[in-house]
PDB file of C-alpha atoms in Angstrom:
ATOM      1  CA  UNK A   1       0.067   0.057  -0.004  1.00  0.00           C
ATOM      2  CA  UNK A   2       2.768   2.666   0.757  1.00  0.00           C
ATOM      3  CA  UNK A   3       4.529   2.258  -2.527  1.00  0.00           C
ATOM      4  CA  UNK A   4       1.224   3.593  -4.175  1.00  0.00           C
ATOM      5  CA  UNK A   5       1.352   6.714  -2.038  1.00  0.00           C
ATOM      6  CA  UNK A   6       2.674   9.903  -3.423  1.00  0.00           C
ATOM      7  CA  UNK A   7       6.024  10.720  -1.884  1.00  0.00           C
ATOM      8  CA  UNK A   8       5.050  14.427  -1.003  1.00  0.00           C
ATOM      9  CA  UNK A   9       2.159  13.102   1.021  1.00  0.00           C
ATOM     10  CA  UNK A  10       4.162  10.622   3.190  1.00  0.00           C
ATOM     11  CA  UNK A  11       6.980  11.015   5.933  1.00  0.00           C
ATOM     12  CA  UNK A  12       8.843   7.450   7.218  1.00  0.00           C
ATOM     13  CA  UNK A  13      10.907   7.776  10.132  1.00  0.00           C
ATOM     14  CA  UNK A  14      11.449   6.138  13.965  1.00  0.00           C
ATOM     15  CA  UNK A  15      10.549   9.255  15.872  1.00  0.00           C
ATOM     16  CA  UNK A  16       9.204   9.060  19.571  1.00  0.00           C
ATOM     17  CA  UNK A  17       6.093  10.933  18.796  1.00  0.00           C
ATOM     18  CA  UNK A  18       4.026  11.484  15.682  1.00  0.00           C
ATOM     19  CA  UNK A  19       1.841  14.741  15.975  1.00  0.00           C
ATOM     20  CA  UNK A  20      -1.202  15.660  13.991  1.00  0.00           C
ATOM     21  CA  UNK A  21      -2.872  19.101  14.120  1.00  0.00           C
ATOM     22  CA  UNK A  22      -5.526  20.917  12.373  1.00  0.00           C
ATOM     23  CA  UNK A  23      -8.072  23.682  13.222  1.00  0.00           C
ATOM     24  CA  UNK A  24      -7.050  23.573  17.111  1.00  0.00           C
ATOM     25  CA  UNK A  25      -7.315  19.766  17.430  1.00  0.00           C
ATOM     26  CA  UNK A  26      -4.160  17.496  17.958  1.00  0.00           C
ATOM     27  CA  UNK A  27      -3.474  13.689  18.425  1.00  0.00           C
ATOM     28  CA  UNK A  28      -0.198  12.741  19.511  1.00  0.00           C
ATOM     29  CA  UNK A  29       0.832   9.154  18.940  1.00  0.00           C
ATOM     30  CA  UNK A  30       3.524   8.238  20.897  1.00  0.00           C
ATOM     31  CA  UNK A  31       5.928   5.535  19.316  1.00  0.00           C
ATOM     32  CA  UNK A  32       7.128   4.014  22.530  1.00  0.00           C
ATOM     33  CA  UNK A  33       9.052   1.260  20.590  1.00  0.00           C
ATOM     34  CA  UNK A  34      10.533   3.675  18.384  1.00  0.00           C
ATOM     35  CA  UNK A  35       9.253   1.858  15.313  1.00  0.00           C
ATOM     36  CA  UNK A  36       9.640   3.039  11.787  1.00  0.00           C
ATOM     37  CA  UNK A  37       6.383   4.464  11.278  1.00  0.00           C
ATOM     38  CA  UNK A  38       5.055   6.525   8.154  1.00  0.00           C
ATOM     39  CA  UNK A  39       2.821   9.539   8.688  1.00  0.00           C
ATOM     40  CA  UNK A  40       0.467  10.376   5.516  1.00  0.00           C
ATOM     41  CA  UNK A  41      -1.633  13.176   4.670  1.00  0.00           C
ATOM     42  CA  UNK A  42      -4.776  11.856   3.159  1.00  0.00           C
ATOM     43  CA  UNK A  43      -7.289  14.432   2.665  1.00  0.00           C
ATOM     44  CA  UNK A  44      -5.932  17.079   0.033  1.00  0.00           C
ATOM     45  CA  UNK A  45      -2.849  15.083  -0.703  1.00  0.00           C
ATOM     46  CA  UNK A  46      -3.007  11.317  -1.292  1.00  0.00           C
ATOM     47  CA  UNK A  47      -7.152  11.682  -1.655  1.00  0.00           C
ATOM     48  CA  UNK A  48      -8.375  14.548  -3.903  1.00  0.00           C
ATOM     49  CA  UNK A  49     -11.918  15.962  -4.174  1.00  0.00           C
ATOM     50  CA  UNK A  50     -13.251  12.753  -2.078  1.00  0.00           C
ATOM     51  CA  UNK A  51     -14.371  12.626   1.572  1.00  0.00           C
ATOM     52  CA  UNK A  52     -11.347  11.004   3.723  1.00  0.00           C
ATOM     53  CA  UNK A  53      -9.784  11.065   6.824  1.00  0.00           C
ATOM     54  CA  UNK A  54      -7.050  13.661   7.423  1.00  0.00           C
ATOM     55  CA  UNK A  55      -3.984  11.885   8.371  1.00  0.00           C
ATOM     56  CA  UNK A  56      -3.092   7.992   8.559  1.00  0.00           C
ATOM     57  CA  UNK A  57      -0.149   6.095  10.445  1.00  0.00           C
ATOM     58  CA  UNK A  58       1.310   3.242   9.304  1.00  0.00           C
ATOM     59  CA  UNK A  59       3.448   1.187  11.648  1.00  0.00           C
ATOM     60  CA  UNK A  60       4.568  -2.568  11.239  1.00  0.00           C
ATOM     61  CA  UNK A  61       1.249  -3.519  13.296  1.00  0.00           C
ATOM     62  CA  UNK A  62      -1.148  -0.918  13.018  1.00  0.00           C
ATOM     63  CA  UNK A  63      -2.940   1.241  10.622  1.00  0.00           C
ATOM     64  CA  UNK A  64      -4.227   4.148  12.320  1.00  0.00           C
ATOM     65  CA  UNK A  65      -6.863   6.771  10.833  1.00  0.00           C
ATOM     66  CA  UNK A  66      -6.983   9.803  12.134  1.00  0.00           C
ATOM     67  CA  UNK A  67      -9.761  12.564  11.750  1.00  0.00           C
ATOM     68  CA  UNK A  68      -9.593  16.121  13.356  1.00  0.00           C
ATOM     69  CA  UNK A  69     -13.175  17.749  13.168  1.00  0.00           C
ATOM     70  CA  UNK A  70     -15.398  20.468  14.643  1.00  0.00           C
ATOM     71  CA  UNK A  71     -18.755  18.754  15.887  1.00  0.00           C
ATOM     72  CA  UNK A  72     -19.801  16.378  13.044  1.00  0.00           C
ATOM     73  CA  UNK A  73     -18.462  12.992  14.279  1.00  0.00           C
ATOM     74  CA  UNK A  74     -20.978  11.227  11.932  1.00  0.00           C
ATOM     75  CA  UNK A  75     -19.233  13.039   8.789  1.00  0.00           C
ATOM     76  CA  UNK A  76     -15.788  11.947  10.618  1.00  0.00           C
ATOM     77  CA  UNK A  77     -17.012   8.175  10.861  1.00  0.00           C
ATOM     78  CA  UNK A  78     -18.006   8.341   6.813  1.00  0.00           C
ATOM     79  CA  UNK A  79     -14.663   9.776   6.428  1.00  0.00           C
ATOM     80  CA  UNK A  80     -12.502   7.167   8.073  1.00  0.00           C
ATOM     81  CA  UNK A  81     -14.868   4.625   6.451  1.00  0.00           C
ATOM     82  CA  UNK A  82     -14.410   6.141   2.830  1.00  0.00           C
ATOM     83  CA  UNK A  83     -10.611   5.751   3.618  1.00  0.00           C
ATOM     84  CA  UNK A  84     -10.303   2.273   4.849  1.00  0.00           C
ATOM     85  CA  UNK A  85     -12.308   1.302   1.675  1.00  0.00           C
ATOM     86  CA  UNK A  86      -9.754   3.458  -0.714  1.00  0.00           C
ATOM     87  CA  UNK A  87      -6.571   2.906   1.006  1.00  0.00           C
ATOM     88  CA  UNK A  88      -6.397   0.244   3.515  1.00  0.00           C
ATOM     89  CA  UNK A  89      -8.924  -2.336   2.643  1.00  0.00           C
ATOM     90  CA  UNK A  90      -6.292  -5.041   1.902  1.00  0.00           C
ATOM     91  CA  UNK A  91      -4.206  -4.074   5.084  1.00  0.00           C
ATOM     92  CA  UNK A  92      -2.972  -7.203   7.232  1.00  0.00           C
ATOM     93  CA  UNK A  93      -2.352  -4.783  10.175  1.00  0.00           C
ATOM     94  CA  UNK A  94      -4.508  -4.397  12.930  1.00  0.00           C
ATOM     95  CA  UNK A  95      -6.719  -0.920  12.512  1.00  0.00           C
ATOM     96  CA  UNK A  96      -7.706   1.753  15.412  1.00  0.00           C
ATOM     97  CA  UNK A  97      -9.498   4.839  14.189  1.00  0.00           C
ATOM     98  CA  UNK A  98      -9.242   8.203  16.023  1.00  0.00           C
ATOM     99  CA  UNK A  99     -11.658  10.923  15.838  1.00  0.00           C
ATOM    100  CA  UNK A 100     -10.475  14.285  17.637  1.00  0.00           C
ATOM    101  CA  UNK A 101     -13.360  16.551  17.933  1.00  0.00           C
ATOM    102  CA  UNK A 102     -14.252  19.973  19.239  1.00  0.00           C
ATOM    103  CA  UNK A 103     -17.077  18.358  21.630  1.00  0.00           C
ATOM    104  CA  UNK A 104     -17.833  14.577  22.165  1.00  0.00           C
ATOM    105  CA  UNK A 105     -21.550  14.246  21.488  1.00  0.00           C
ATOM    106  CA  UNK A 106     -23.770  11.883  23.182  1.00  0.00           C
ATOM    107  CA  UNK A 107     -23.647   8.465  21.325  1.00  0.00           C
ATOM    108  CA  UNK A 108     -26.618   8.416  19.009  1.00  0.00           C
ATOM    109  CA  UNK A 109     -27.934   5.433  16.933  1.00  0.00           C
ATOM    110  CA  UNK A 110     -26.210   6.679  13.640  1.00  0.00           C
ATOM    111  CA  UNK A 111     -22.803   6.716  15.345  1.00  0.00           C
ATOM    112  CA  UNK A 112     -23.413   3.562  17.246  1.00  0.00           C
ATOM    113  CA  UNK A 113     -24.153   2.025  14.157  1.00  0.00           C
ATOM    114  CA  UNK A 114     -21.123   3.388  12.265  1.00  0.00           C
ATOM    115  CA  UNK A 115     -18.893   2.336  15.414  1.00  0.00           C
ATOM    116  CA  UNK A 116     -20.434  -1.168  14.934  1.00  0.00           C
ATOM    117  CA  UNK A 117     -19.680  -1.025  11.357  1.00  0.00           C
ATOM    118  CA  UNK A 118     -15.858  -0.307  11.653  1.00  0.00           C
ATOM    119  CA  UNK A 119     -15.656  -2.886  14.381  1.00  0.00           C
ATOM    120  CA  UNK A 120     -17.062  -5.680  12.597  1.00  0.00           C
ATOM    121  CA  UNK A 121     -16.701  -4.990   8.975  1.00  0.00           C
ATOM    122  CA  UNK A 122     -13.053  -3.576   9.049  1.00  0.00           C
ATOM    123  CA  UNK A 123     -11.870  -4.883  12.515  1.00  0.00           C
ATOM    124  CA  UNK A 124     -11.086  -1.185  13.502  1.00  0.00           C
ATOM    125  CA  UNK A 125     -11.194  -0.131  16.932  1.00  0.00           C
ATOM    126  CA  UNK A 126     -12.302   3.705  17.563  1.00  0.00           C
ATOM    127  CA  UNK A 127     -11.410   6.303  20.139  1.00  0.00           C
ATOM    128  CA  UNK A 128     -13.443   9.312  20.089  1.00  0.00           C
ATOM    129  CA  UNK A 129     -12.245  12.299  22.186  1.00  0.00           C
ATOM    130  CA  UNK A 130     -12.401  16.132  22.412  1.00  0.00           C
ATOM    131  CA  UNK A 131      -9.529  18.763  21.222  1.00  0.00           C
ATOM    132  CA  UNK A 132      -6.147  16.857  22.443  1.00  0.00           C
ATOM    133  CA  UNK A 133      -5.436  13.348  23.292  1.00  0.00           C
ATOM    134  CA  UNK A 134      -2.000  11.260  23.497  1.00  0.00           C
ATOM    135  CA  UNK A 135      -1.978   7.785  23.137  1.00  0.00           C
ATOM    136  CA  UNK A 136       0.746   5.169  22.989  1.00  0.00           C
ATOM    137  CA  UNK A 137       1.268   2.591  20.417  1.00  0.00           C
TER     138      UNK A 137
END
């Protein structure tokens, strides 16, 4: 998959932290094993004129799908699903999606259904959080 991504849209190294920022939202993924990982700008770089999540981080064992959003979590989940369909459908890695939004909404049925779809159809765990978060992998 990585060989099909334009070189200007990706950056590979073994840094200890990968930081993703957009519109006041921030996600930091801590690379506790200093594994070589590839950060990819998806929306507006690898995928043009389509709904796609903002970023991906590909590690030896995980594909992380990252959407930094205002309040529309439903749209964010649609973007994650679309990105998996276009970019990551054939991966053998475990999948995890992060939606970092301005405010975590109460979980309504449409969010629950998309979360279920991510888990069952794509074997993708989902984390929804507000404003700034930090996770280890």
